[in-house]
Amino acid sequence: MSTLADPDTPFAVVDRNRLSGNLTRLRERLEPRGVILRPHVKTAKSVDIARLAFGGGPGPITVSTVAEAEAFADAGFTDITYAVGIDPHKLPRIRALNERGVTVRVVLDSATQAEAVARNRVPALIEVDCDGHRAGVAADSPQLIELGKILADQDCLQGVLLHAGESYYASSPSALAAAAANERDVAVQAANALRAAGLDAPIVSVGSTPTAHADVDLTGVTEVRAGTYVFFDLFMAGLGICTIEDLALSVVVTVTGHHSTKEQVFTDGGWTAISYDRSTSSQAVDQGYGLVLALDGTPIPGLLMTDASQEHGVLAMREGELPDLPIGTRVRILPNHACSMADQHQRYAVVETGTDVTTTWPRIQGW
Amino acid sequence: MSTLADPDTPFAVVDRNRLSGNLTRLRERLEPRGVILRPHVKTAKSVDIARLAFGGGPGPITVSTVAEAEAFADAGFTDITYAVGIDPHKLPRIRALNERGVTVRVVLDSATQAEAVARNRVPALIEVDCDGHRAGVAADSPQLIELGKILADQDCLQGVLLHAGESYYASSPSALAAAAANERDVAVQAANALRAAGLDAPIVSVGSTPTAHADVDLTGVTEVRAGTYVFFDLFMAGLGICTIEDLALSVVVTVTGHHSTKEQVFTDGGWTAISYDRSTSSQAVDQGYGLVLALDGTPIPGLLMTDASQEHGVLAMREGELPDLPIGTRVRILPNHACSMADQHQRYAVVETGTDVTTTWPRIQGW
């Protein structure tokens, strides 16, 4: 049995108990509401973690790249939504998966895309904008019906998809509930507009990790997507969606030196390991490049990662005196954003309690 | 022959003509000064590019990870400096390379590290601080001599190494020349202090891409390290070290949509492809997430990448009207920071003129 003291640093580690807690929590929130949970596997990009989300078997998933769709199809997942506006150039790979018997549906918001998708007989959802943050047509627009007709003409129309970008700025439970209610309302309005035009919209898909955890009625919605919830991160803790004790992903780094005059500790975990993501800098509490834990997961109060170069990290206290961290000491860094920290790694060391590594899970890479 | 229109986007592309120009330029600057150029391969992490830097064969290199040292040793490179303060846990892998006949020297600034390095009989340089930016002992400190003695006692002392972190903030040619002169002066002072104590310091290693291109005398210095210069980037252009026409790395992305009301274009190149790096935000001209070129490398004046999510990029004009960019159009994004953009990719498509892809070069990954 290896431990977190064994592999050369930096490396990513997943706390399986926390992961299981996060998976159970959202499943239990959504089950009584009669909606399907379709996890967004872009966060972990791990077949092992996606299987855990469904008690061992495959289930409906969301992906962010064709490479994920292909890898999950190879692993036996057969119900996949590729939730990034489709580049028509990628349709041959999507069609090949559908011809193998794996349902991979795409997302679009323009006639150019809809015509290419219909020509390839690929199932699709129409992206609807609910808060002006990114792509999507308006729920009350003639374009929605126009796109629905192009798709329905080749039996490709499966429904609508929304993402409440605004929820990442919701700094109170009421603002979050409002973002989630708006996402639901616009989704249902769009689906009903298609139905009123004589078109079928069986899938009404909403979601983000914040809105998935909001306390709103989901009548009319058929499924909820969420990605970050498997690991959670400091940004989600800053939004109040989770606590810091829920965070299941971290990176193990080693102390390699101390500044000769400043109160700084150097580590071998730079931005290649931690990522450049500083999402919490826009929140009430800026967590630097991440909070620091002892190797066994115990918090080291007040210690932050404050700077990053390619293979160097800098740790410093928010205030007060640095603890004793001799060269060779290993610590863990918690992420601002789990998706971007995870994306810097090719695999996860998995721990359950303490520092024993029980297994290693690979990550899907590339596009 | 494939072209830049063929692979699914996003993917990284290297302009070989610009790369060759950058390699030649620094080689020709340094050759008449009698110093060795020891390129830092952390930027490209490519054996093919390192060979080009030496006209086809292996030469002295700098690496940022043990994985790079191992991969370059396997490719026939035999003179390697691992220029990140050594974590003693990694010494067995370094020692194994030295026992194979590949010289891999490490860098350190503490007695704990020096004792571990001496026990393992690994050659080493002492890191000296010249501007307070990161690690290193002072050139006039008793610690320098103390570390020198620990290393020399086991024939491990090879010299000193410095990195002028201040040069990244040098906003004028005179400030840059001052940073480079200071780096040289402190390096020579440290080497002479070791020699005055009866210790040997054959290697006097300085460098950063900015100081390597500064116009200063290098008497007393034996070698110069530089990494970013192979590709250059918008940050280096902002410092005046290169022009935007020298930039040899970009990422090809595809237009996937347009905002319904804002003047924004969406692409399939988010932070997984471009990186979160926004270095130019601290410079006089903020280049957003990067400047946009047409697929053939022609600039599209005023067009910037202004936002990034995981697999979405947003393009907008600095001012004025958006050009016509229909869905499916491919463009290239120039990086704020070549090291971090490159780090998001597993390979490079290589072009010489136009959009014909002549070959693909792999990148070294992990630690």
XYZ file of C-alpha atoms in Angstrom:
734
model
C 0.000 0.000 0.000
C 1.449 3.365 -0.943
C 0.716 6.574 0.932
C 0.600 10.274 0.084
C 4.230 10.419 1.229
C 5.366 8.156 -1.617
C 4.817 9.537 -5.153
C 6.968 12.446 -6.274
C 5.052 15.718 -5.928
C 3.054 17.492 -7.221
C 0.098 15.144 -7.726
C -3.684 15.352 -7.409
C -5.507 13.517 -4.647
C -9.206 12.718 -4.232
C -10.745 12.134 -0.805
C -13.176 9.342 -1.574
C -15.278 9.825 1.542
C -15.893 13.476 0.752
C -16.548 12.630 -2.897
C -19.154 10.029 -1.871
C -20.774 12.522 0.468
C -21.061 15.109 -2.307
C -22.483 12.563 -4.780
C -25.049 11.308 -2.264
C -26.096 14.770 -1.206
C -27.117 15.960 -4.662
C -28.695 12.612 -5.616
C -30.821 12.731 -2.467
C -31.832 16.343 -3.099
C -33.014 15.614 -6.634
C -34.564 12.137 -6.304
C -37.758 13.212 -4.508
C -38.328 15.934 -7.104
C -38.644 13.435 -9.944
C -35.867 14.936 -12.063
C -32.950 13.077 -13.588
C -29.436 14.009 -12.442
C -27.119 14.183 -15.454
C -23.665 14.888 -13.969
C -21.289 17.009 -16.032
C -18.188 14.836 -16.199
C -16.007 17.734 -17.404
C -14.912 18.360 -13.803
C -13.428 14.973 -12.938
C -13.148 13.494 -16.475
C -13.068 10.139 -14.721
C -15.050 7.040 -15.614
C -14.495 5.736 -12.074
C -16.057 8.823 -10.507
C -18.980 8.877 -12.939
C -19.738 5.235 -12.097
C -19.727 6.090 -8.377
C -22.300 8.800 -9.084
C -24.646 6.029 -10.267
C -23.852 3.387 -7.662
C -21.475 1.510 -9.958
C -23.213 1.482 -13.344
C -23.342 3.961 -16.200
C -25.999 6.679 -16.202
C -26.913 9.774 -18.165
C -23.992 12.186 -18.373
C -23.002 15.548 -19.767
C -19.625 16.019 -21.484
C -17.628 19.044 -22.621
C -15.457 17.472 -25.346
C -15.820 14.836 -28.037
C -12.866 13.030 -26.417
C -14.951 12.626 -23.246
C -17.930 11.354 -25.260
C -15.732 8.759 -26.972
C -14.030 7.615 -23.759
C -17.304 7.308 -21.851
C -18.923 5.495 -24.778
C -16.032 3.030 -24.724
C -16.675 2.555 -20.990
C -20.328 1.626 -21.563
C -22.131 4.941 -21.077
C -24.947 5.208 -23.658
C -26.794 8.451 -22.833
C -24.569 11.473 -23.364
C -25.244 15.190 -23.879
C -22.344 17.157 -25.347
C -23.221 20.532 -23.850
C -20.968 22.907 -25.791
C -22.379 24.627 -28.900
C -21.563 22.245 -31.749
C -18.788 23.013 -34.209
C -20.152 21.371 -37.403
C -16.650 20.066 -38.171
C -16.966 17.690 -35.204
C -20.201 16.049 -36.394
C -18.600 13.016 -38.091
C -17.203 11.808 -34.746
C -20.567 12.445 -33.034
C -22.462 10.654 -35.791
C -20.087 7.684 -35.567
C -20.919 7.327 -31.859
C -24.655 7.464 -32.575
C -24.264 4.858 -35.323
C -22.603 2.596 -32.711
C -25.787 2.787 -30.640
C -24.576 5.396 -28.162
C -26.888 8.398 -27.931
C -24.774 11.554 -28.091
C -26.925 14.661 -28.429
C -25.501 18.042 -29.279
C -26.448 21.612 -28.419
C -26.933 24.516 -30.832
C -28.424 27.980 -31.204
C -28.165 28.828 -34.929
C -29.662 27.726 -38.223
C -26.184 26.957 -39.606
C -25.625 24.448 -36.835
C -29.182 23.052 -36.967
C -28.947 22.370 -40.696
C -25.598 20.574 -40.318
C -26.939 18.546 -37.389
C -30.122 17.600 -39.262
C -28.083 16.516 -42.303
C -26.072 14.228 -40.010
C -29.214 12.926 -38.225
C -27.708 13.670 -34.818
C -30.100 14.264 -31.874
C -29.992 17.804 -30.523
C -31.148 20.236 -27.860
C -31.680 23.919 -28.543
C -29.661 26.171 -26.252
C -31.792 28.860 -24.647
C -30.412 31.955 -22.964
C -31.859 32.784 -19.558
C -29.578 35.561 -18.272
C -27.475 37.018 -21.087
C -24.246 35.354 -19.992
C -23.369 33.379 -23.080
C -24.928 31.535 -25.962
C -28.560 30.671 -26.604
C -31.727 32.005 -28.254
C -34.500 33.735 -26.333
C -37.352 31.545 -25.095
C -39.929 33.769 -26.778
C -38.033 34.225 -30.044
C -39.042 33.146 -33.527
C -35.535 31.639 -33.864
C -36.390 28.992 -31.269
C -39.287 27.755 -33.391
C -37.266 28.071 -36.597
C -34.473 25.888 -35.152
C -37.038 23.438 -33.746
C -38.561 22.966 -37.202
C -35.175 22.406 -38.909
C -34.339 19.712 -36.354
C -37.816 18.132 -36.152
C -37.870 17.752 -39.910
C -35.174 15.068 -39.549
C -36.394 13.711 -36.168
C -33.455 15.356 -34.402
C -35.276 17.622 -31.934
C -35.081 16.376 -28.336
C -35.714 19.542 -26.317
C -34.017 22.529 -24.726
C -30.940 23.162 -22.584
C -30.069 26.146 -20.347
C -27.184 27.147 -18.121
C -27.709 29.870 -15.523
C -24.369 31.684 -15.756
C -25.763 34.305 -13.399
C -25.792 31.771 -10.543
C -21.991 32.088 -10.196
C -22.537 35.672 -9.075
C -25.358 34.882 -6.622
C -23.964 36.016 -3.309
C -26.986 35.170 -1.123
C -29.364 32.214 -0.839
C -32.195 34.384 -2.139
C -30.180 35.546 -5.163
C -29.307 31.911 -5.854
C -32.928 30.800 -5.536
C -33.920 33.616 -7.899
C -31.312 32.510 -10.467
C -32.530 28.904 -10.212
C -36.199 29.879 -10.462
C -35.436 32.022 -13.499
C -33.517 29.179 -15.139
C -36.490 26.852 -14.550
C -39.066 29.384 -15.741
C -37.237 30.183 -18.961
C -36.637 26.475 -19.650
C -40.291 25.611 -19.225
C -41.342 28.644 -21.266
C -39.060 27.575 -24.134
C -40.235 23.953 -24.074
C -43.853 25.090 -24.031
C -43.217 27.474 -26.944
C -41.916 24.547 -29.006
C -44.918 22.417 -27.986
C -47.324 25.209 -28.886
C -45.773 25.195 -32.359
C -46.551 21.484 -32.653
C -42.986 20.359 -31.894
C -41.820 17.792 -29.376
C -39.568 18.813 -26.438
C -39.238 15.792 -24.144
C -35.972 17.002 -22.548
C -35.981 20.177 -20.465
C -32.410 20.368 -19.158
C -31.157 22.975 -16.691
C -28.250 23.250 -14.389
C -25.128 24.475 -12.793
C -23.700 23.352 -9.476
C -25.128 26.422 -7.712
C -28.673 26.168 -9.109
C -28.721 22.379 -8.672
C -28.306 22.973 -4.921
C -30.850 25.809 -4.742
C -34.128 25.308 -2.950
C -36.632 25.685 -5.782
C -39.480 23.666 -7.191
C -38.516 21.995 -10.483
C -41.911 21.362 -12.048
C -41.580 21.172 -15.810
C -37.856 20.454 -15.719
C -36.856 16.896 -16.653
C -33.164 16.900 -15.759
C -30.490 18.799 -13.864
C -26.835 19.040 -14.820
C -24.014 19.789 -12.355
C -20.255 19.289 -12.581
C -18.203 20.871 -9.836
C -20.363 19.321 -7.085
C -18.383 16.061 -7.180
C -15.296 17.800 -5.763
C -16.597 21.258 -4.801
C -14.042 24.061 -4.423
C -13.268 27.308 -2.643
C -15.387 29.307 -5.094
C -18.453 27.165 -4.323
C -17.688 27.435 -0.599
C -17.559 31.219 -1.086
C -21.039 31.055 -2.626
C -22.253 29.059 0.383
C -23.108 25.962 -1.701
C -20.761 23.767 0.346
C -18.345 24.019 3.249
C -14.570 23.824 3.002
C -14.828 20.428 4.724
C -16.682 19.109 1.635
C -13.765 19.769 -0.736
C -12.680 16.409 -2.168
C -9.843 17.465 -4.524
C -6.436 18.832 -3.609
C -2.871 18.748 -4.875
C 0.011 17.475 -2.746
C 3.142 19.649 -2.885
C 6.481 19.611 -1.056
C 8.224 22.447 0.762
C 11.479 23.188 -1.105
C 12.695 26.354 0.606
C 12.083 29.528 2.560
C 12.580 33.147 1.582
C 15.700 34.604 3.148
C 13.916 37.719 4.460
C 10.179 37.623 3.635
C 7.834 35.330 5.562
C 7.353 32.975 2.613
C 7.622 29.237 2.055
C 8.397 27.822 -1.391
C 6.907 24.604 -2.751
C 7.207 22.546 -5.915
C 3.556 23.218 -6.833
C 3.310 26.066 -9.347
C 0.614 26.890 -11.868
C 1.259 23.701 -13.839
C -0.066 21.790 -10.806
C -2.513 24.237 -9.187
C -3.675 26.189 -12.308
C -3.755 29.953 -12.757
C -7.393 30.047 -11.623
C -8.026 32.800 -9.065
C -11.841 32.747 -9.112
C -12.179 33.635 -5.433
C -10.437 36.969 -6.067
C -13.876 38.269 -7.120
C -15.565 37.015 -3.923
C -15.796 38.476 -0.419
C -12.906 36.295 0.792
C -9.970 36.007 -1.623
C -8.378 32.600 -1.017
C -5.234 33.342 -3.046
C -4.208 30.350 -5.153
C -5.725 28.098 -2.480
C -5.900 27.168 1.179
C -3.282 24.854 2.656
C -3.923 21.608 4.540
C -1.504 19.268 6.269
C -0.837 16.059 4.343
C -3.521 14.198 6.332
C -6.148 16.805 5.433
C -6.075 18.820 8.655
C -6.393 22.562 7.926
C -3.383 24.809 8.673
C -5.323 27.903 9.757
C -4.374 31.134 7.975
C -1.905 29.571 5.517
C -2.517 30.421 1.839
C -0.818 29.807 -1.453
C -0.139 33.406 -2.489
C 1.812 33.165 -5.726
C 2.653 30.732 -8.507
C 5.244 30.439 -11.214
C 5.632 27.454 -13.508
C 7.005 24.960 -10.956
C 7.152 27.106 -7.789
C 4.398 27.895 -5.342
C 4.631 30.495 -2.585
C 2.872 30.003 0.762
C 2.332 32.778 3.293
C 0.102 33.546 6.249
C -2.947 35.763 5.813
C -1.742 37.224 9.121
C 0.394 36.017 11.992
C 3.476 33.868 12.143
C 4.350 31.044 9.749
C 4.191 27.558 11.246
C 7.339 25.425 11.114
C 7.418 23.838 7.650
C 10.858 22.279 7.112
C 12.128 21.381 3.642
C 10.563 18.103 2.579
C 7.253 18.724 4.384
C 4.260 17.804 2.260
C 1.041 19.806 2.321
C -2.128 19.868 0.239
C -3.529 22.856 -1.679
C -7.312 23.234 -2.036
C -8.503 24.667 -5.377
C -10.220 27.928 -6.250
C -11.873 25.966 -9.038
C -11.908 22.183 -9.075
C -12.320 21.931 -12.871
C -9.166 23.884 -13.618
C -6.998 22.272 -10.925
C -8.077 18.803 -12.047
C -7.395 19.703 -15.678
C -3.681 20.073 -14.904
C -3.369 16.373 -13.990
C -3.425 13.030 -15.747
C -4.604 10.954 -12.777
C -5.840 11.053 -9.184
C -4.397 9.296 -6.145
C -7.409 8.189 -4.079
C -7.474 8.199 -0.274
C -10.261 7.179 2.103
C -9.021 7.956 5.572
C -5.642 9.359 6.541
C -2.931 9.221 3.901
C -3.187 5.654 2.552
C -3.587 5.616 -1.223
C -6.109 2.904 -2.099
C -6.076 3.270 -5.878
C -5.342 5.575 -8.818
C -7.972 6.838 -11.257
C -6.969 8.073 -14.734
C -8.344 11.260 -16.294
C -9.453 11.754 -19.895
C -7.314 14.315 -21.745
C -7.457 16.370 -24.907
C -10.305 17.028 -27.269
C -0.615 16.616 -46.391
C -3.056 17.906 -43.820
C -3.769 21.585 -43.203
C -4.853 23.710 -40.257
C -8.417 23.234 -41.520
C -8.321 19.478 -40.836
C -7.837 18.482 -37.175
C -10.719 19.083 -34.789
C -10.155 22.267 -32.799
C -8.751 23.432 -30.448
C -5.121 22.516 -31.113
C -1.725 24.187 -30.749
C 0.260 25.242 -33.802
C 3.900 26.243 -34.146
C 5.109 28.493 -36.973
C 8.451 26.911 -37.784
C 9.823 29.922 -39.651
C 9.213 32.220 -36.710
C 10.579 29.605 -34.304
C 13.769 29.330 -36.369
C 14.100 33.109 -36.453
C 13.809 33.322 -32.669
C 16.335 30.507 -32.135
C 18.837 32.076 -34.526
C 18.435 35.542 -33.082
C 19.417 34.611 -29.531
C 22.176 32.223 -30.658
C 23.712 34.999 -32.750
C 23.428 37.497 -29.910
C 25.250 35.245 -27.468
C 27.874 33.534 -29.651
C 30.235 36.540 -29.991
C 30.115 37.063 -26.229
C 31.664 33.680 -25.502
C 28.815 32.429 -23.294
C 26.971 29.152 -23.622
C 23.246 29.266 -24.388
C 21.420 26.710 -22.236
C 17.783 26.912 -23.394
C 15.093 26.276 -20.792
C 13.010 23.544 -22.390
C 10.114 24.086 -19.959
C 8.414 26.346 -22.502
C 8.123 23.973 -25.451
C 8.853 20.642 -23.643
C 9.733 19.338 -27.087
C 12.796 17.303 -28.039
C 12.284 18.382 -31.659
C 12.439 22.065 -30.791
C 15.449 21.647 -28.484
C 17.318 19.874 -31.294
C 16.526 22.758 -33.660
C 18.055 25.141 -31.118
C 21.355 23.284 -31.596
C 21.224 22.767 -35.346
C 20.002 19.171 -35.019
C 22.043 17.692 -32.201
C 21.648 17.718 -28.424
C 23.135 20.572 -26.426
C 23.146 21.860 -22.873
C 19.609 22.401 -21.607
C 17.677 23.564 -18.573
C 14.606 21.632 -17.379
C 11.816 22.364 -14.886
C 10.724 18.816 -14.001
C 12.331 15.422 -13.490
C 10.041 14.097 -16.234
C 11.703 16.512 -18.688
C 15.169 15.425 -17.519
C 14.266 11.769 -18.065
C 12.683 12.340 -21.483
C 15.586 14.463 -22.743
C 18.117 11.951 -21.372
C 16.298 9.217 -23.302
C 16.583 11.426 -26.416
C 20.374 11.696 -26.071
C 20.807 14.975 -24.186
C 23.637 14.577 -21.663
C 24.103 18.025 -20.060
C 21.040 19.041 -18.073
C 20.407 21.573 -15.298
C 17.209 21.017 -13.320
C 16.636 24.621 -12.298
C 13.955 24.301 -9.610
C 15.047 24.103 -5.960
C 15.513 20.396 -5.318
C 12.982 18.429 -3.282
C 15.226 15.791 -1.638
C 12.548 13.149 -2.284
C 13.297 13.418 -6.022
C 17.043 12.678 -5.678
C 16.854 8.931 -6.443
C 15.540 9.659 -9.961
C 18.216 12.345 -10.461
C 20.951 10.055 -9.172
C 19.788 7.261 -11.496
C 20.220 9.587 -14.485
C 23.715 10.571 -13.365
C 24.624 6.905 -12.891
C 23.562 6.340 -16.526
C 26.178 8.873 -17.599
C 23.809 11.813 -18.086
C 24.853 14.878 -16.115
C 21.808 16.256 -14.318
C 22.743 18.989 -11.869
C 20.327 20.347 -9.319
C 19.832 23.720 -7.665
C 19.566 24.450 -3.942
C 19.752 27.190 -1.328
C 19.674 25.408 2.049
C 21.886 23.140 4.137
C 19.120 20.499 4.296
C 19.135 20.243 0.516
C 22.932 20.448 0.210
C 23.433 17.588 2.683
C 20.922 15.370 0.850
C 22.511 16.230 -2.511
C 26.038 15.533 -1.217
C 24.911 12.165 0.219
C 23.567 11.248 -3.238
C 26.719 12.558 -5.015
C 24.632 14.644 -7.419
C 26.257 17.719 -9.034
C 24.735 21.015 -7.914
C 24.592 24.771 -8.345
C 23.871 27.125 -5.472
C 20.901 29.405 -6.131
C 21.736 33.038 -5.443
C 19.132 35.771 -5.035
C 19.735 38.969 -6.992
C 16.490 40.913 -6.575
C 14.373 39.458 -3.765
C 11.826 37.824 -6.052
C 12.113 34.213 -4.973
C 14.592 31.697 -3.668
C 18.344 31.969 -3.225
C 21.004 33.018 -0.723
C 22.709 36.404 -0.787
C 25.963 36.629 -2.741
C 27.786 38.085 0.269
C 26.282 35.722 2.857
C 28.059 33.180 5.029
C 25.375 30.661 3.908
C 26.790 30.703 0.374
C 30.176 29.551 1.636
C 28.583 27.071 4.053
C 26.588 25.438 1.222
C 29.651 25.496 -1.021
C 31.661 23.573 1.562
C 28.972 20.924 2.110
C 28.832 20.303 -1.656
C 32.564 20.563 -2.342
C 33.236 18.005 0.367
C 31.652 15.381 -1.919
C 32.833 16.936 -5.227
C 29.299 18.132 -5.965
C 29.866 21.886 -6.262
C 29.662 23.167 -9.840
C 28.859 26.844 -9.411
C 26.040 29.333 -9.001
C 22.693 29.993 -10.677
C 20.540 33.156 -10.682
C 17.231 34.217 -12.162
C 16.420 37.931 -12.456
C 12.716 37.879 -11.580
C 12.763 41.677 -11.623
C 13.320 41.652 -15.397
C 9.647 40.743 -15.955
C 8.739 44.148 -14.545
C 11.322 46.108 -16.586
C 9.196 48.460 -18.645
C 12.013 50.266 -20.483
C 15.247 49.197 -22.228
C 17.272 50.938 -19.520
C 15.366 49.182 -16.712
C 15.936 45.875 -18.510
C 19.645 46.565 -18.979
C 19.874 47.470 -15.299
C 18.177 44.181 -14.308
C 20.553 42.219 -16.564
C 23.641 44.052 -15.307
C 22.556 43.438 -11.723
C 21.993 39.729 -12.441
C 25.506 39.503 -13.948
C 27.139 41.488 -11.137
C 25.570 39.415 -8.367
C 26.417 36.174 -10.190
C 30.066 37.126 -10.578
C 30.213 38.380 -6.999
C 28.853 35.052 -5.713
C 31.212 32.954 -7.836
C 34.165 35.073 -6.685
C 33.095 34.724 -3.054
C 33.195 30.930 -3.419
C 36.601 31.119 -5.140
C 37.942 33.408 -2.409
C 36.954 30.689 0.082
C 39.034 28.176 -1.870
C 36.045 26.573 -3.603
C 35.542 25.896 -7.295
C 32.747 27.631 -9.241
C 33.201 26.814 -12.943
C 29.542 27.474 -13.858
C 28.139 31.003 -13.521
C 24.601 30.674 -14.868
C 22.205 33.568 -15.346
C 19.113 34.148 -17.338
C 15.587 34.882 -18.226
C 14.235 35.636 -21.680
C 14.239 39.400 -20.989
C 17.791 39.600 -19.599
C 19.139 37.229 -22.270
C 18.060 39.805 -24.859
C 19.394 42.819 -22.926
C 22.362 44.731 -24.225
C 24.920 44.132 -21.483
C 28.450 42.847 -21.266
C 28.584 39.303 -19.848
C 32.171 39.107 -18.592
C 32.381 36.537 -15.817
C 29.177 34.766 -16.800
C 29.614 31.327 -18.392
C 26.086 30.584 -19.555
C 22.705 32.144 -20.210
C 19.352 30.430 -19.768
C 16.160 31.479 -21.591
C 12.890 29.641 -22.191
C 10.073 31.730 -23.631
C 12.264 33.097 -26.444
C 11.613 30.030 -28.622
C 7.947 31.040 -29.039
C 7.812 34.524 -27.506
C 4.396 35.816 -26.394
C 2.300 38.935 -25.880
C 3.872 39.587 -22.479
C 7.377 39.640 -24.009
C 6.090 41.846 -26.826
C 4.693 44.165 -24.143
C 8.166 44.324 -22.608
C 9.606 45.201 -26.014
C 11.777 42.052 -26.184
C 10.118 40.936 -29.428
C 7.407 42.062 -31.837
C 4.015 40.427 -32.250
C 5.243 39.183 -35.656
C 7.825 37.006 -33.833
C 5.187 34.977 -31.943
C 5.554 31.347 -33.036
C 2.862 29.638 -30.921
C -0.904 29.964 -31.225
C -4.022 27.856 -30.748
C -6.501 27.253 -33.538
C -10.148 27.584 -32.500
C -13.473 27.510 -34.369
C -16.320 30.009 -34.258
C -19.356 28.225 -32.776
C -21.826 31.091 -32.339
C -22.636 34.742 -31.811
C -24.257 36.494 -28.889
C -27.858 37.390 -29.597
C -27.470 41.014 -28.490
C -23.863 41.753 -27.429
C -21.119 42.170 -30.027
C -19.479 38.861 -29.121
C -18.332 35.799 -31.020
C -18.105 32.403 -29.315
C -15.412 29.835 -30.044
C -14.564 26.327 -28.889
C -11.303 27.526 -27.292
C -11.764 28.061 -23.556
C -9.240 28.045 -20.739
C -8.448 24.361 -21.254
C -6.925 25.357 -24.620
C -5.739 28.938 -24.048
C -4.949 28.793 -20.283
C -6.157 31.197 -17.615
C -2.964 33.247 -17.959
C -3.660 36.984 -18.187
C -0.113 38.276 -17.689
C -0.586 41.279 -19.963
C -3.302 42.634 -17.644
C -0.439 44.115 -15.575
C 1.152 45.804 -18.614
C 0.399 49.074 -20.411
C -1.666 47.256 -23.069
C -3.965 44.517 -21.748
C -4.302 41.930 -24.524
C -7.212 40.086 -22.896
C -6.850 36.326 -23.214
C -4.996 36.907 -26.486
C -4.965 38.582 -29.882
C -6.753 36.934 -32.791
C -5.248 36.040 -36.172
C -6.880 34.598 -39.262
C -6.122 30.910 -39.833
C -3.236 31.766 -42.187
C -1.601 33.980 -39.541
C -2.809 37.369 -40.811
C -3.738 39.661 -37.905
C -7.409 40.648 -37.473
C -6.846 44.180 -36.168
C -8.636 45.009 -32.921
C -10.058 41.537 -32.283
C -9.329 40.086 -28.821
C -10.265 37.021 -26.859
C -12.042 38.676 -23.928
C -13.351 35.813 -21.807
C -12.902 32.099 -21.256
C -14.859 29.323 -19.667
C -13.873 25.669 -19.760
C -14.583 24.993 -23.449
C -15.887 28.391 -24.608
C -13.936 31.434 -25.679
C -15.413 34.877 -26.255
C -14.032 37.225 -28.932
C -14.840 40.922 -29.140
C -13.421 44.087 -30.670
C -11.332 46.438 -28.583
C -13.387 49.085 -30.400
C -15.298 49.255 -33.655
C -17.403 46.734 -35.483
C -16.922 42.964 -35.482
C -15.724 41.478 -38.773
C -17.867 38.796 -40.385
C -16.947 35.504 -38.670
C -19.506 32.874 -39.650
C -19.929 29.652 -37.669
C -17.186 27.237 -38.656
C -14.562 29.963 -39.258
C -11.192 29.052 -37.795
C -8.934 31.645 -36.192
C -5.749 31.528 -34.127
C -5.253 32.938 -30.616
C -1.843 34.342 -29.623
C -0.833 33.712 -25.993
C -0.278 36.079 -23.094
C 2.308 33.563 -21.907
C 3.689 30.889 -24.213
C 4.643 28.514 -21.356
C 1.121 28.315 -19.985
C -0.667 28.068 -23.336
C 1.705 25.323 -24.467
C 1.219 23.471 -21.174
C -2.461 22.891 -22.022
C -1.547 20.754 -25.043
C -0.079 17.333 -25.732
C 1.376 18.114 -29.167
C 2.007 20.836 -31.739
C 0.911 20.958 -35.359
C 3.827 22.512 -37.284
C 3.396 24.893 -40.229
C 6.043 26.622 -42.362
C 4.175 28.854 -44.755
C 0.410 29.235 -45.071
C -1.700 26.567 -43.430
C -0.036 23.312 -44.523
C 0.840 21.104 -41.564
C 4.242 19.563 -42.234
C 4.589 17.473 -39.070
C 3.458 17.027 -35.475
C 5.754 17.335 -32.464
C 4.830 15.714 -29.120
C 5.178 17.488 -25.772
C 6.494 16.005 -22.527
C 3.848 15.912 -19.790
C 3.642 15.458 -16.038
C 6.360 15.474 -13.424
